[in-house]
Coordinates of C-alpha atoms in Angstrom, one line a residue:
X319 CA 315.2 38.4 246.7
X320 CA 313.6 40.2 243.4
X321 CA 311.0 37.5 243.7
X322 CA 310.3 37.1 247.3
X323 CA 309.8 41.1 247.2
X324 CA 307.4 40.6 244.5
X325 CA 305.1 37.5 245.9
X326 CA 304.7 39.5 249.2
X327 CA 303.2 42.7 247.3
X328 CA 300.4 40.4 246.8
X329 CA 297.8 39.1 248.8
X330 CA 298.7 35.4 248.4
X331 CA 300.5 33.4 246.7
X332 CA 299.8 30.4 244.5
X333 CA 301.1 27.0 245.3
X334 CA 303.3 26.8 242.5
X335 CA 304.9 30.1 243.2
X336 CA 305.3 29.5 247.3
X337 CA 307.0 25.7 246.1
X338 CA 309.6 28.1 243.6
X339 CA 310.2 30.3 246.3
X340 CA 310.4 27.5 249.4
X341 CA 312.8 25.5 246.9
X342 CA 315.1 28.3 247.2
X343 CA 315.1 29.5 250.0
X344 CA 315.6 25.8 251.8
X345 CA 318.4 25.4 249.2
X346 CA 321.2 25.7 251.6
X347 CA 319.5 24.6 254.9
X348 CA 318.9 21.3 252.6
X349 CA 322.7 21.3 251.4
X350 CA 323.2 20.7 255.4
X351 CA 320.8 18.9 256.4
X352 CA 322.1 15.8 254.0
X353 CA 325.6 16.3 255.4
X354 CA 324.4 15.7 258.5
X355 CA 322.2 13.0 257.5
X356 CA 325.2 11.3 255.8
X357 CA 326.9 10.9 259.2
X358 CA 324.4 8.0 260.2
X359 CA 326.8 5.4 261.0
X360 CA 329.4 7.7 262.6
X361 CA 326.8 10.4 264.3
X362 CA 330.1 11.8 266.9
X363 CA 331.6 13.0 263.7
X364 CA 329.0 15.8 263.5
X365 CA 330.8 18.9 264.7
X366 CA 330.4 22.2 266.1
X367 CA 330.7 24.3 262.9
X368 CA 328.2 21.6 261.0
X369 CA 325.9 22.2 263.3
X370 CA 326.6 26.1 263.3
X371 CA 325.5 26.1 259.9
X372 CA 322.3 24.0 260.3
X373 CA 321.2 26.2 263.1
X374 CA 321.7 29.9 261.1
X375 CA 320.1 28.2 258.4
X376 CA 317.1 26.5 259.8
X377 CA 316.1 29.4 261.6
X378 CA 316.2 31.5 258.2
X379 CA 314.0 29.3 257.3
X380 CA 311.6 29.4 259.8
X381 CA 311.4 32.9 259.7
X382 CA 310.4 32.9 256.6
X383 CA 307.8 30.4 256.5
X384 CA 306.3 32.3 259.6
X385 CA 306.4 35.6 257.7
X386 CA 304.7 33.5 255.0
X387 CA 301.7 32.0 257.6
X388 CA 303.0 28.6 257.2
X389 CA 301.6 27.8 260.8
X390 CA 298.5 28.8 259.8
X391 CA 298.6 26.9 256.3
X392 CA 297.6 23.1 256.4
X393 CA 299.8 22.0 254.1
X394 CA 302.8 24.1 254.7
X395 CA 302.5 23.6 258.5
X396 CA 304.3 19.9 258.8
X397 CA 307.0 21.5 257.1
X398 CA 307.4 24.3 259.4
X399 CA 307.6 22.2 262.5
X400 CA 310.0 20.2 260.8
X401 CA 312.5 23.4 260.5
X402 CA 311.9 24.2 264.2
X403 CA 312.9 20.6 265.0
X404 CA 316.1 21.1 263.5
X405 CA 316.7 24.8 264.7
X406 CA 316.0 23.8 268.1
X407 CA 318.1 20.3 268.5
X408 CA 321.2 21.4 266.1
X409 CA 321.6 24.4 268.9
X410 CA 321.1 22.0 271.3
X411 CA 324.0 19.6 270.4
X412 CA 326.4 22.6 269.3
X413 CA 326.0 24.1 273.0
X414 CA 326.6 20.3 274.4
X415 CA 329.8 19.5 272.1
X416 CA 330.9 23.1 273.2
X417 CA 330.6 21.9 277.0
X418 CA 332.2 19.1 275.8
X419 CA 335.1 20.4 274.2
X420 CA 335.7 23.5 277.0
X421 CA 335.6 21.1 279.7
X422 CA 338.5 19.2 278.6
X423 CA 340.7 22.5 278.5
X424 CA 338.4 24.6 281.2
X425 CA 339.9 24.8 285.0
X426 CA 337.5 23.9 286.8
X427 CA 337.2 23.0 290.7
X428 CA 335.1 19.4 291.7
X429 CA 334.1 17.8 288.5
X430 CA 331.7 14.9 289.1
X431 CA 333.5 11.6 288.1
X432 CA 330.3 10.8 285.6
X433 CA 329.9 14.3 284.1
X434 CA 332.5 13.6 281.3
X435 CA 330.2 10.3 280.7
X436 CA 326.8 12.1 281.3
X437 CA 327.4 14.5 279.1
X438 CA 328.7 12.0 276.4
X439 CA 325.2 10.3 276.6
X440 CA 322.9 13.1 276.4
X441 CA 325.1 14.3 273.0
X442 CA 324.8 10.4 271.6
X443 CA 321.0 10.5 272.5
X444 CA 320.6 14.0 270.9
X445 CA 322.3 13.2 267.8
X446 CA 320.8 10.3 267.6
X447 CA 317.6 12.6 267.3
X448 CA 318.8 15.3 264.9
X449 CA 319.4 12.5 262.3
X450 CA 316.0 11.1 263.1
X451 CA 315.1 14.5 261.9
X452 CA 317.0 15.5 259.2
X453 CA 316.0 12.2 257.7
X454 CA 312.2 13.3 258.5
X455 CA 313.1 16.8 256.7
X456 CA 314.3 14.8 253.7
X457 CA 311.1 13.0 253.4
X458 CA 308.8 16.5 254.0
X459 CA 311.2 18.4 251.7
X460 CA 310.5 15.6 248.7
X461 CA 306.5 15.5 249.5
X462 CA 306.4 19.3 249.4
X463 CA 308.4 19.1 246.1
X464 CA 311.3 21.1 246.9
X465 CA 314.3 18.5 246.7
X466 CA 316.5 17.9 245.1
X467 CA 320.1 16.4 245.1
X468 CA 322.4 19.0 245.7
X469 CA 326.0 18.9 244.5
X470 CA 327.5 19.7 247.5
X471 CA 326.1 16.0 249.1
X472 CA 326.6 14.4 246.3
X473 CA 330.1 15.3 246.4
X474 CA 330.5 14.1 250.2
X475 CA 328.8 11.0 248.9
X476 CA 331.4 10.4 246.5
X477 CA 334.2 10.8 248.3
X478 CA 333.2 9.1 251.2
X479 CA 333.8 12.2 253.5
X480 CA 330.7 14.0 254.7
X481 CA 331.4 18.4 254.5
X482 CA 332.6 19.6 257.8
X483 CA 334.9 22.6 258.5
X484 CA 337.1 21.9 262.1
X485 CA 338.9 24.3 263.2
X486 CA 342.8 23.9 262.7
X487 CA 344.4 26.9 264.0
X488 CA 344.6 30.0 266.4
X489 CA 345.9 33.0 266.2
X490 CA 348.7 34.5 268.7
X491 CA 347.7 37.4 271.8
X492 CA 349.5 40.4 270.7
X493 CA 346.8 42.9 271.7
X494 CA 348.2 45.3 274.2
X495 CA 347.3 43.9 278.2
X496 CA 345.6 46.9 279.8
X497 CA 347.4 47.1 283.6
X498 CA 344.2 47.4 286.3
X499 CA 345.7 49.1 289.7
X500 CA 342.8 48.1 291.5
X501 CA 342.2 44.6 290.3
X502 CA 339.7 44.1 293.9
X503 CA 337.1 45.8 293.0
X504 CA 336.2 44.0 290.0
X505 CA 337.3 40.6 291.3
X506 CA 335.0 41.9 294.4
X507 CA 332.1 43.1 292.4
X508 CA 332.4 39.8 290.2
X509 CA 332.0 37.2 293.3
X510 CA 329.9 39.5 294.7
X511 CA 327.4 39.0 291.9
X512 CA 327.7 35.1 291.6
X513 CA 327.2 34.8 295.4
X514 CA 324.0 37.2 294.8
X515 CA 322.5 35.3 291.8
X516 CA 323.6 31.5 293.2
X517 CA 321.8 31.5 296.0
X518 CA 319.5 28.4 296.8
X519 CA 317.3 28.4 293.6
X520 CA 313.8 26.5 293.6
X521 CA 314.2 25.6 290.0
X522 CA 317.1 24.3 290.0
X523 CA 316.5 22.1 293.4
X524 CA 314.0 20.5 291.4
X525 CA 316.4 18.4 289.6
X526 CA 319.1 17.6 292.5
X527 CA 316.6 16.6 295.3
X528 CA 314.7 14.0 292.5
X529 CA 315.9 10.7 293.0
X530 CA 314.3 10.2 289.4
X531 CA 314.4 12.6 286.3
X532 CA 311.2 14.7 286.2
X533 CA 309.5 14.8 283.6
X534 CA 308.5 17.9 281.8
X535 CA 304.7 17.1 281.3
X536 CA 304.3 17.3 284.7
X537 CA 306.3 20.1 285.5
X538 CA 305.9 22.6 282.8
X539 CA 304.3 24.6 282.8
X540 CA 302.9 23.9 286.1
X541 CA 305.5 24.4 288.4
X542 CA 308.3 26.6 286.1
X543 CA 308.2 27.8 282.6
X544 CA 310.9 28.5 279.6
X545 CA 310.5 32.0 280.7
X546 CA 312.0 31.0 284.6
X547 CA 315.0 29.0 282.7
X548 CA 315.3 31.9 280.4
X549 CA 315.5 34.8 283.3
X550 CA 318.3 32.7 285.0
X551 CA 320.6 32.2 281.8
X552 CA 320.0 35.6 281.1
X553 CA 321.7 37.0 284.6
X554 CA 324.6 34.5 284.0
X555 CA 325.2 35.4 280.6
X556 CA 325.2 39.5 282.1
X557 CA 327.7 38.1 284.5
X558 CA 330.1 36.6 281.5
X559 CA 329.5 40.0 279.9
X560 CA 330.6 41.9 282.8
X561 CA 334.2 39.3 282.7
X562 CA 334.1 40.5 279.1
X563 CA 333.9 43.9 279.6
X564 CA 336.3 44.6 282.8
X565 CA 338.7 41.5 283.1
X566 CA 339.3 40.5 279.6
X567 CA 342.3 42.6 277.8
X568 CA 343.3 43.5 281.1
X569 CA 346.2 41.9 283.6
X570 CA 343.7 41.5 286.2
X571 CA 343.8 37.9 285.3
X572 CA 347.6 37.2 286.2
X573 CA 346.9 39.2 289.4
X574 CA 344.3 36.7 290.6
X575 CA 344.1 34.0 288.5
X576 CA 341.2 32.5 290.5
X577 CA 338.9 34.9 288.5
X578 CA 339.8 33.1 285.4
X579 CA 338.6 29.7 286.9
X580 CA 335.4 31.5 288.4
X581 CA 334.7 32.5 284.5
X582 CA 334.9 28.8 283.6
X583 CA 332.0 28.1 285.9
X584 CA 330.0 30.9 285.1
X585 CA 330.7 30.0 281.3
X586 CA 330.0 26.4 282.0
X587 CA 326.8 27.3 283.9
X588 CA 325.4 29.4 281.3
X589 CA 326.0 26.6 278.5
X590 CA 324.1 23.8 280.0
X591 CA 321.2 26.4 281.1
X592 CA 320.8 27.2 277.7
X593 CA 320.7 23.9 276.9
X594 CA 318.0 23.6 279.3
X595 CA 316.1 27.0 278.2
X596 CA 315.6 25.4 274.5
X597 CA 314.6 21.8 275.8
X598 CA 312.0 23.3 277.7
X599 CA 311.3 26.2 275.1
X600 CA 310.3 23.2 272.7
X601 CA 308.2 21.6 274.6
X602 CA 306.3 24.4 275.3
X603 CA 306.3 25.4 272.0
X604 CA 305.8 22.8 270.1
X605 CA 305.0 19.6 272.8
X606 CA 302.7 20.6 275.0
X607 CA 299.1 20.4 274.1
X608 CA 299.9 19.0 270.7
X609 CA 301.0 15.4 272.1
X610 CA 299.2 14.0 268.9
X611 CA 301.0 15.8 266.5
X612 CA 304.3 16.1 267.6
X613 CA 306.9 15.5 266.0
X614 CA 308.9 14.0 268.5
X615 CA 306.6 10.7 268.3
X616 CA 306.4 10.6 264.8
X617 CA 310.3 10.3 264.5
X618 CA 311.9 6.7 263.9
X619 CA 312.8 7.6 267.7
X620 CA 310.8 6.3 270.4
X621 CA 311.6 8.0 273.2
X622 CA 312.3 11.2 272.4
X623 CA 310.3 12.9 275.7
X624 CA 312.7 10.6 277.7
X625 CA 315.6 12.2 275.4
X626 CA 314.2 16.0 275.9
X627 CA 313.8 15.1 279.9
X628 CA 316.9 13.8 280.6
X629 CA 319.1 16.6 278.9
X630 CA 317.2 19.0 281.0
X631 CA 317.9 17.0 284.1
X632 CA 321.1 16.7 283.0
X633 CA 321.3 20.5 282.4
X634 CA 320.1 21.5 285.4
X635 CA 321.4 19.4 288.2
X636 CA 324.9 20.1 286.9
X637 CA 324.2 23.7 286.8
X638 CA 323.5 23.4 290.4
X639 CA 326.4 21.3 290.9
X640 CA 328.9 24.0 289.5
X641 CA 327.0 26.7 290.9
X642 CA 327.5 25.2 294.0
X643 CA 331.3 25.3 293.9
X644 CA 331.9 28.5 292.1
X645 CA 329.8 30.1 295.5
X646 CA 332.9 28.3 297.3
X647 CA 335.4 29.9 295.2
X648 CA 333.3 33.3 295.4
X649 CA 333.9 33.4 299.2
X650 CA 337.8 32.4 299.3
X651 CA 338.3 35.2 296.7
X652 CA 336.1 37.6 299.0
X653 CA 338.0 36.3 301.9
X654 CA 341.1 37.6 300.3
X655 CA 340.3 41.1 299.8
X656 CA 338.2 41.3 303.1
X657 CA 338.5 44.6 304.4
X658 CA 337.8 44.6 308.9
X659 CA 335.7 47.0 310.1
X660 CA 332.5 47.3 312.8
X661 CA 329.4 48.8 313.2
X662 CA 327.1 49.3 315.7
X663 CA 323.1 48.8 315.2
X664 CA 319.8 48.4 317.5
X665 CA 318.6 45.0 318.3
X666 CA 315.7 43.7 316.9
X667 CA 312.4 45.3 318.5
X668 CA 310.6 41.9 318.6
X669 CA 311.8 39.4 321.4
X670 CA 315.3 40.6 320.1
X671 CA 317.7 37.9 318.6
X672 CA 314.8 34.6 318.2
X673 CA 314.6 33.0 315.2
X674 CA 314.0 35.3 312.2
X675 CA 316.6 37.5 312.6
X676 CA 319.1 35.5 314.0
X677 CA 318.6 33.3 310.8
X678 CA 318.7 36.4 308.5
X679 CA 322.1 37.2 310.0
X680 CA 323.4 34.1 309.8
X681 CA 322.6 33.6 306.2
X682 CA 324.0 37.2 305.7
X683 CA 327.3 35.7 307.0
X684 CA 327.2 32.6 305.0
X685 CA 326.3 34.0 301.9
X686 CA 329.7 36.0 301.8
X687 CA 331.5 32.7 303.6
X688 CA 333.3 35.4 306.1
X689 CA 333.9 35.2 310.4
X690 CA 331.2 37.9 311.6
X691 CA 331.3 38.5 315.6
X692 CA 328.5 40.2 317.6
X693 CA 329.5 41.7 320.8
X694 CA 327.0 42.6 323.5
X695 CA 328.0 43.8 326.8
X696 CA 331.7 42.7 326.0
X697 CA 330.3 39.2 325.5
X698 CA 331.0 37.3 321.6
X699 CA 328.5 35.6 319.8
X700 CA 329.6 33.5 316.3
X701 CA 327.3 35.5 313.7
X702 CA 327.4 32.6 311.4
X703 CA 325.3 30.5 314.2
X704 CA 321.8 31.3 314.9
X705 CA 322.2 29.0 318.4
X706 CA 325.1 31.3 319.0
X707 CA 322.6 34.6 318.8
X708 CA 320.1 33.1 320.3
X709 CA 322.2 33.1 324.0
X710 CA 322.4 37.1 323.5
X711 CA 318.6 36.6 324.9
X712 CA 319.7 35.8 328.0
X713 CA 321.4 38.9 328.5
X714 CA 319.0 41.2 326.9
X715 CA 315.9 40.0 328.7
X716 CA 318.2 40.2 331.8
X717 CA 318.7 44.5 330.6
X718 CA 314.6 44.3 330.2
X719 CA 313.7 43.1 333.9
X720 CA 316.0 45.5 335.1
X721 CA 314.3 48.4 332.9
X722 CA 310.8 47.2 334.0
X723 CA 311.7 46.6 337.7
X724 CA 313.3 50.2 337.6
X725 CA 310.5 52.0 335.5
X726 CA 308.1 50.2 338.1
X727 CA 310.1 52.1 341.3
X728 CA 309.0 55.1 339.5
X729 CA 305.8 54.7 338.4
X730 CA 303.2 57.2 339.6
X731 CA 300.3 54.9 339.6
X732 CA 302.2 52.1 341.9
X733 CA 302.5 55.1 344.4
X734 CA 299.6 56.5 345.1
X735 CA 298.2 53.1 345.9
X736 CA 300.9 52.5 348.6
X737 CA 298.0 52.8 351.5
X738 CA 295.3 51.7 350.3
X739 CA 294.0 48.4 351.1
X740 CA 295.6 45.5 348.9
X741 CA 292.4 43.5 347.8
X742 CA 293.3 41.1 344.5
X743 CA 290.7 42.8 342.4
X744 CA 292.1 46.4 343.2
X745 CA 295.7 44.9 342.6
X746 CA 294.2 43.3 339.2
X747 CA 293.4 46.8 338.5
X748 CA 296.0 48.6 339.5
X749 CA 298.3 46.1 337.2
X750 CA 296.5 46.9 334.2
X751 CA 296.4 50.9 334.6
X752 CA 300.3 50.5 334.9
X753 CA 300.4 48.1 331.9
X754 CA 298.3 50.7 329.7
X755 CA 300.5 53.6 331.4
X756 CA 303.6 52.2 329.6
X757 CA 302.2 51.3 326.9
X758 CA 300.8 54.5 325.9
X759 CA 304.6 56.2 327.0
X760 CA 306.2 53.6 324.3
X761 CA 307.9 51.5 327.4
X762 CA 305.7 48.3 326.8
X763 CA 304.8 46.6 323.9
X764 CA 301.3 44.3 324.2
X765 CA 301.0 41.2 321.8
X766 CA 297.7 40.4 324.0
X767 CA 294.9 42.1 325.4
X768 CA 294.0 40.1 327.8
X769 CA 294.2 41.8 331.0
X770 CA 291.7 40.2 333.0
X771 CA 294.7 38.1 334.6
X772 CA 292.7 35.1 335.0
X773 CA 295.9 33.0 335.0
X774 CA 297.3 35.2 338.1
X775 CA 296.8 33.8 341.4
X776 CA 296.5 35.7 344.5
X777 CA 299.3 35.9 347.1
X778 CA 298.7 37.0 350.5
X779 CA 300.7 40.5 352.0
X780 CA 302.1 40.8 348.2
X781 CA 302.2 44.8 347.6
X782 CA 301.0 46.2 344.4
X783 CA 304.8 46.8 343.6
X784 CA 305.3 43.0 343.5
X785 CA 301.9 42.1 342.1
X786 CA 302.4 44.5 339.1
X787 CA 306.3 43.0 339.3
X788 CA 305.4 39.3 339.1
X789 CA 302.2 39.8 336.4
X790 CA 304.8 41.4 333.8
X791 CA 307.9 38.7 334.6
X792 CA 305.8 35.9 333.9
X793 CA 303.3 37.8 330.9
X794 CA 307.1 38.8 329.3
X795 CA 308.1 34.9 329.7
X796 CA 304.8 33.9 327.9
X797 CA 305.6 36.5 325.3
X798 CA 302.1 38.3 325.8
X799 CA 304.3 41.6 326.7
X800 CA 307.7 43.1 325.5
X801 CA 309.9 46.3 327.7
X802 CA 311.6 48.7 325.0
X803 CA 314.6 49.4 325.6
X804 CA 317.6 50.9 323.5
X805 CA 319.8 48.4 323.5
X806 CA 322.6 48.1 321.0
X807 CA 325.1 45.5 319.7
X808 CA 328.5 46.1 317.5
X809 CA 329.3 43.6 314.5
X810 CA 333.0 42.7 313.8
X811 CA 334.0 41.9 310.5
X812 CA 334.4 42.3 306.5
X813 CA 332.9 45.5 305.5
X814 CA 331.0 43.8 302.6
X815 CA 328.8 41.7 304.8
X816 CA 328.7 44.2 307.7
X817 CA 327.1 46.0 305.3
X818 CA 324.1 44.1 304.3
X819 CA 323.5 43.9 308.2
X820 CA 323.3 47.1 308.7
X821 CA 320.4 47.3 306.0
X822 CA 319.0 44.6 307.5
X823 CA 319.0 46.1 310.9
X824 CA 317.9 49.6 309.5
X825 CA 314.6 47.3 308.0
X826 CA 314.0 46.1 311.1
X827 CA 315.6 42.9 310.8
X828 CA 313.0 42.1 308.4
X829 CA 309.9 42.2 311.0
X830 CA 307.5 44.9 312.4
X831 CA 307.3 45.5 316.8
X832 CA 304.7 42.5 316.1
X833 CA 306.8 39.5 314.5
X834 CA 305.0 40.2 311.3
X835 CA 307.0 39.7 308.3
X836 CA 308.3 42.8 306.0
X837 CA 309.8 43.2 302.6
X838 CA 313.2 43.3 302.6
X839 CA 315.3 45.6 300.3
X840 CA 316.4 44.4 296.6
X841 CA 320.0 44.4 298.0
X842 CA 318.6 41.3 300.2
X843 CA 317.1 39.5 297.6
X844 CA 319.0 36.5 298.4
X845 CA 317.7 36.1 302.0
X846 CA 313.9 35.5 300.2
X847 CA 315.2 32.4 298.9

């Protein structure tokens, strides 16, 4: 380090003093980098720990070299690139033999019959590309003069065995277990979070709706970046934490073993999206826009985009896939520890239950996987079914006619035009003084202007009472007009998810007195996607 301390007092360096300094610094990183090598004919014998070593190393290396300005050094450069190459796919494989390996001892629920043999492939086409590149690094090693046969290869050449370190044993749980009384509320909070995060994600519907694997120079960074794959590894990687922090060491575990099997999946998950995040990270990095030189198509390798494009497919459509059934598993656990209760809320202001907020409920009631009932008027509607709240219309419109018909008994304007003469125009008039009359009391609400009544035909002996009657039935059918009334329905069901629609009803059921479209809190999130 004495040296390395001295050069970098200095402006620059001289060429033979950067080669002294490069020679030992790649020392070890070289060591490993002929092991692997020396596993061409048997490339599955490359293990986890091998691979370990390569990755800690390489990326030593590269740090140095950009602390040094290699990118920025003509010479040094090729060399550089070469180091990220091997940082990049030796993590790669290591996280794939580590999905590997887990999944043969991991409970998990609904493994596809051709993941065991997909993910086989993508490690066989990987390695296949980490020797292609260790070889490569051999080659740039010797024409930057910093080579040179290391004992530690030339013993695995001897003897036939290339250096590996397996693990052989494990050690015994004698750590004290930690009793949780209350083991719901983390098993809650835990499937709680997985059902938030999983929702339907864009990015990763990408890959399952393709019948053919994308590539990424059309889709990155056009349509998502390393930064999207990043964010979404790094919220399932908060979520293993959180296992870490409150399950593990505890007995919560034997109390519900299902939460065990969730932390498979959200273990699993988080593997193959970080296999994902450095596929596309090196691409970005060091694909895109330098097609010419890249490495990738300079290896013995020809298709190494295929290669990078199908582990990302492969990445992300089983992500989704397990994703998918750990939501399943969230909502049987949430099921178990659902806790009945009710609450009562105003309908929605806008044509009450149509679309929108019908939807949002029943995507409310989905997401959790729980039986929600609305009641109206002693009348039960399945929340989970947007047909289902749709049919409270009929009802509510029925409570609106009545409110109009009885606010229009009453209404001061109707009355004192009880003796004068009924001419259409005068009635015409008389129907929109009424109209602005309840509007401006908050009785009515007006989605159009329009009051000439063009559409309105006359009918002979009708009274002003009936004229005014029949214009707002049929400008209420049209949905030019809207009565206000305070109407309220109750919601029967798990606390949990009675709860979100109560925030949803206390936002308006995501819509202003309009049908205009409002944010939604950040404890909705999941009904943006």
């Amino acid at each position: 380090m004495d040296i390395i301390r001295s050069l970098f007092q200095r402006k620059h360096a001289t060429e033979r003093e950067f080669q002294k300094i490069m020679q030992a610094c790649s020392a070890r990183m070289l060591e490993l980098v002929q092991s692997v090598a020396s596993y061409q004919m048997e490339p599955q014998g490359i293990d986890r720990m091998l691979l370990d070593y390569l990755a800690v190393e390489s990326c030593a290396v590269e740090e140095f070299l950009d602390s040094a300005n290699a990118q920025g050094n003509r010479y040094w450069y090729s060399y550089r690139r070469t180091v990220a190459f091997l940082k990049n796919f030796s993590q790669i494989c290591h996280i794939l033999i580590s999905v590997q390996e887990n999944t043969r001892r991991w409970e998990l629920l609904e493994v596809p019959e051709k993941f065991a043999t997909d993910t086989e492939e993508c490690l066989q086409s990987l390695r296949e590309l980490l020797l292609a590149g260790c070889n490569y690094c051999i080659l740039e090693a010797q024409k930057h003069h910093i080579y040179k046969e290391m004992p530690l290869v030339a013993m695995a050449a001897a003897t036939g065995s290339p250096i590996s370190v397996k693990q052989t044993v494990t050690l015994p749980m004698t750590r004290r277990v930690r009793h949780e009384a209350k083991p719901s509320l983390t098993v809650i909070a835990l499937a709680t979070k997985f059902l938030r995060l999983s929702e339907r994600n864009s990015l990763l519907d990408i890959y399952t709706q393709s019948q053919t694997v994308p590539s990424l120079v059309d889709l990155s960074p056009e349509v998502f970046t390393e930064e999207d794959v990043r964010l979404l590894q790094t919220h399932f990687h908060n979520m293993q934490s959180m296992y870490d922090t409150f399950v593990y060491g505890s007995d919560i575990s034997s109390q519900n073993p299902n939460i065990n099997v969730l932390y498979n999946h959200i273990s699993l998950i988080l593997n193959l999206l970080e296999s994902a995040t450095l596929c596309v990270h090196y691409y970005q990095r060091h694909v895109h826009q330098k097609m010419s030189s890249c490495l990738l198509h300079e290896l013995e390798i020809p298709n190494g985009m295929e290669i990078l494009d199908k582990v990302v497919a492969y990445s992300l459509s089983y992500a989704d896939h397990f994703r998918k059934v750990g939501r399943s598993l969230c909502q049987d656990m949430l099921k178990q520890y659902a806790e009945p209760g009710s609450i009562t809320v105003n309908v929605p202001n806008y044509r009450g239950f149509h679309v929108r907020p019908s939807t949002l409920i029943a995507k409310i009631v989905a997401h959790y996987g729980s039986d929600v009932t609305m009641k109206l008027d002693n009348v039960s509607y399945d929340a989970k079914m947007p047909l289902e709240l749709f049919r409270a219309n009929e009802e509510l419109n029925a409570q609106k006619r009545r409110q109009i018909f009885s606010l229009l008994t009453q209404n001061e304007i109707i009355h004192q035009h009880e003796d004068m003469p009924e001419t259409f125009e005068q009635k015409r008039q008389v129907a929109r003084d009424v109209i602005l009359d309840m509007f401006e009391k908050k009785q009515l609400v007006v989605y159009d202007t329009d009051f000439s009544f063009s559409d309105i035909a006359d009918m002979e002996n009708e009274s002003y009472f009936e004229f005014v009657k029949r214009v707002m039935i049929r400008y209420m059918a049209m949905g030019k007009m809207d009565a206000q009334i305070d109407a309220n329905v109750t919601f029967e069901g798990d606390k949990r998810v009675l709860q979100d629609i109560k925030i949803l009803a206390e936002n308006s059921y995501g819509e202003d007195i309009y049908g205009n479209n409002i944010v939604l809190p950040p404890e909705l999130s999941y009904l943006r996607k």
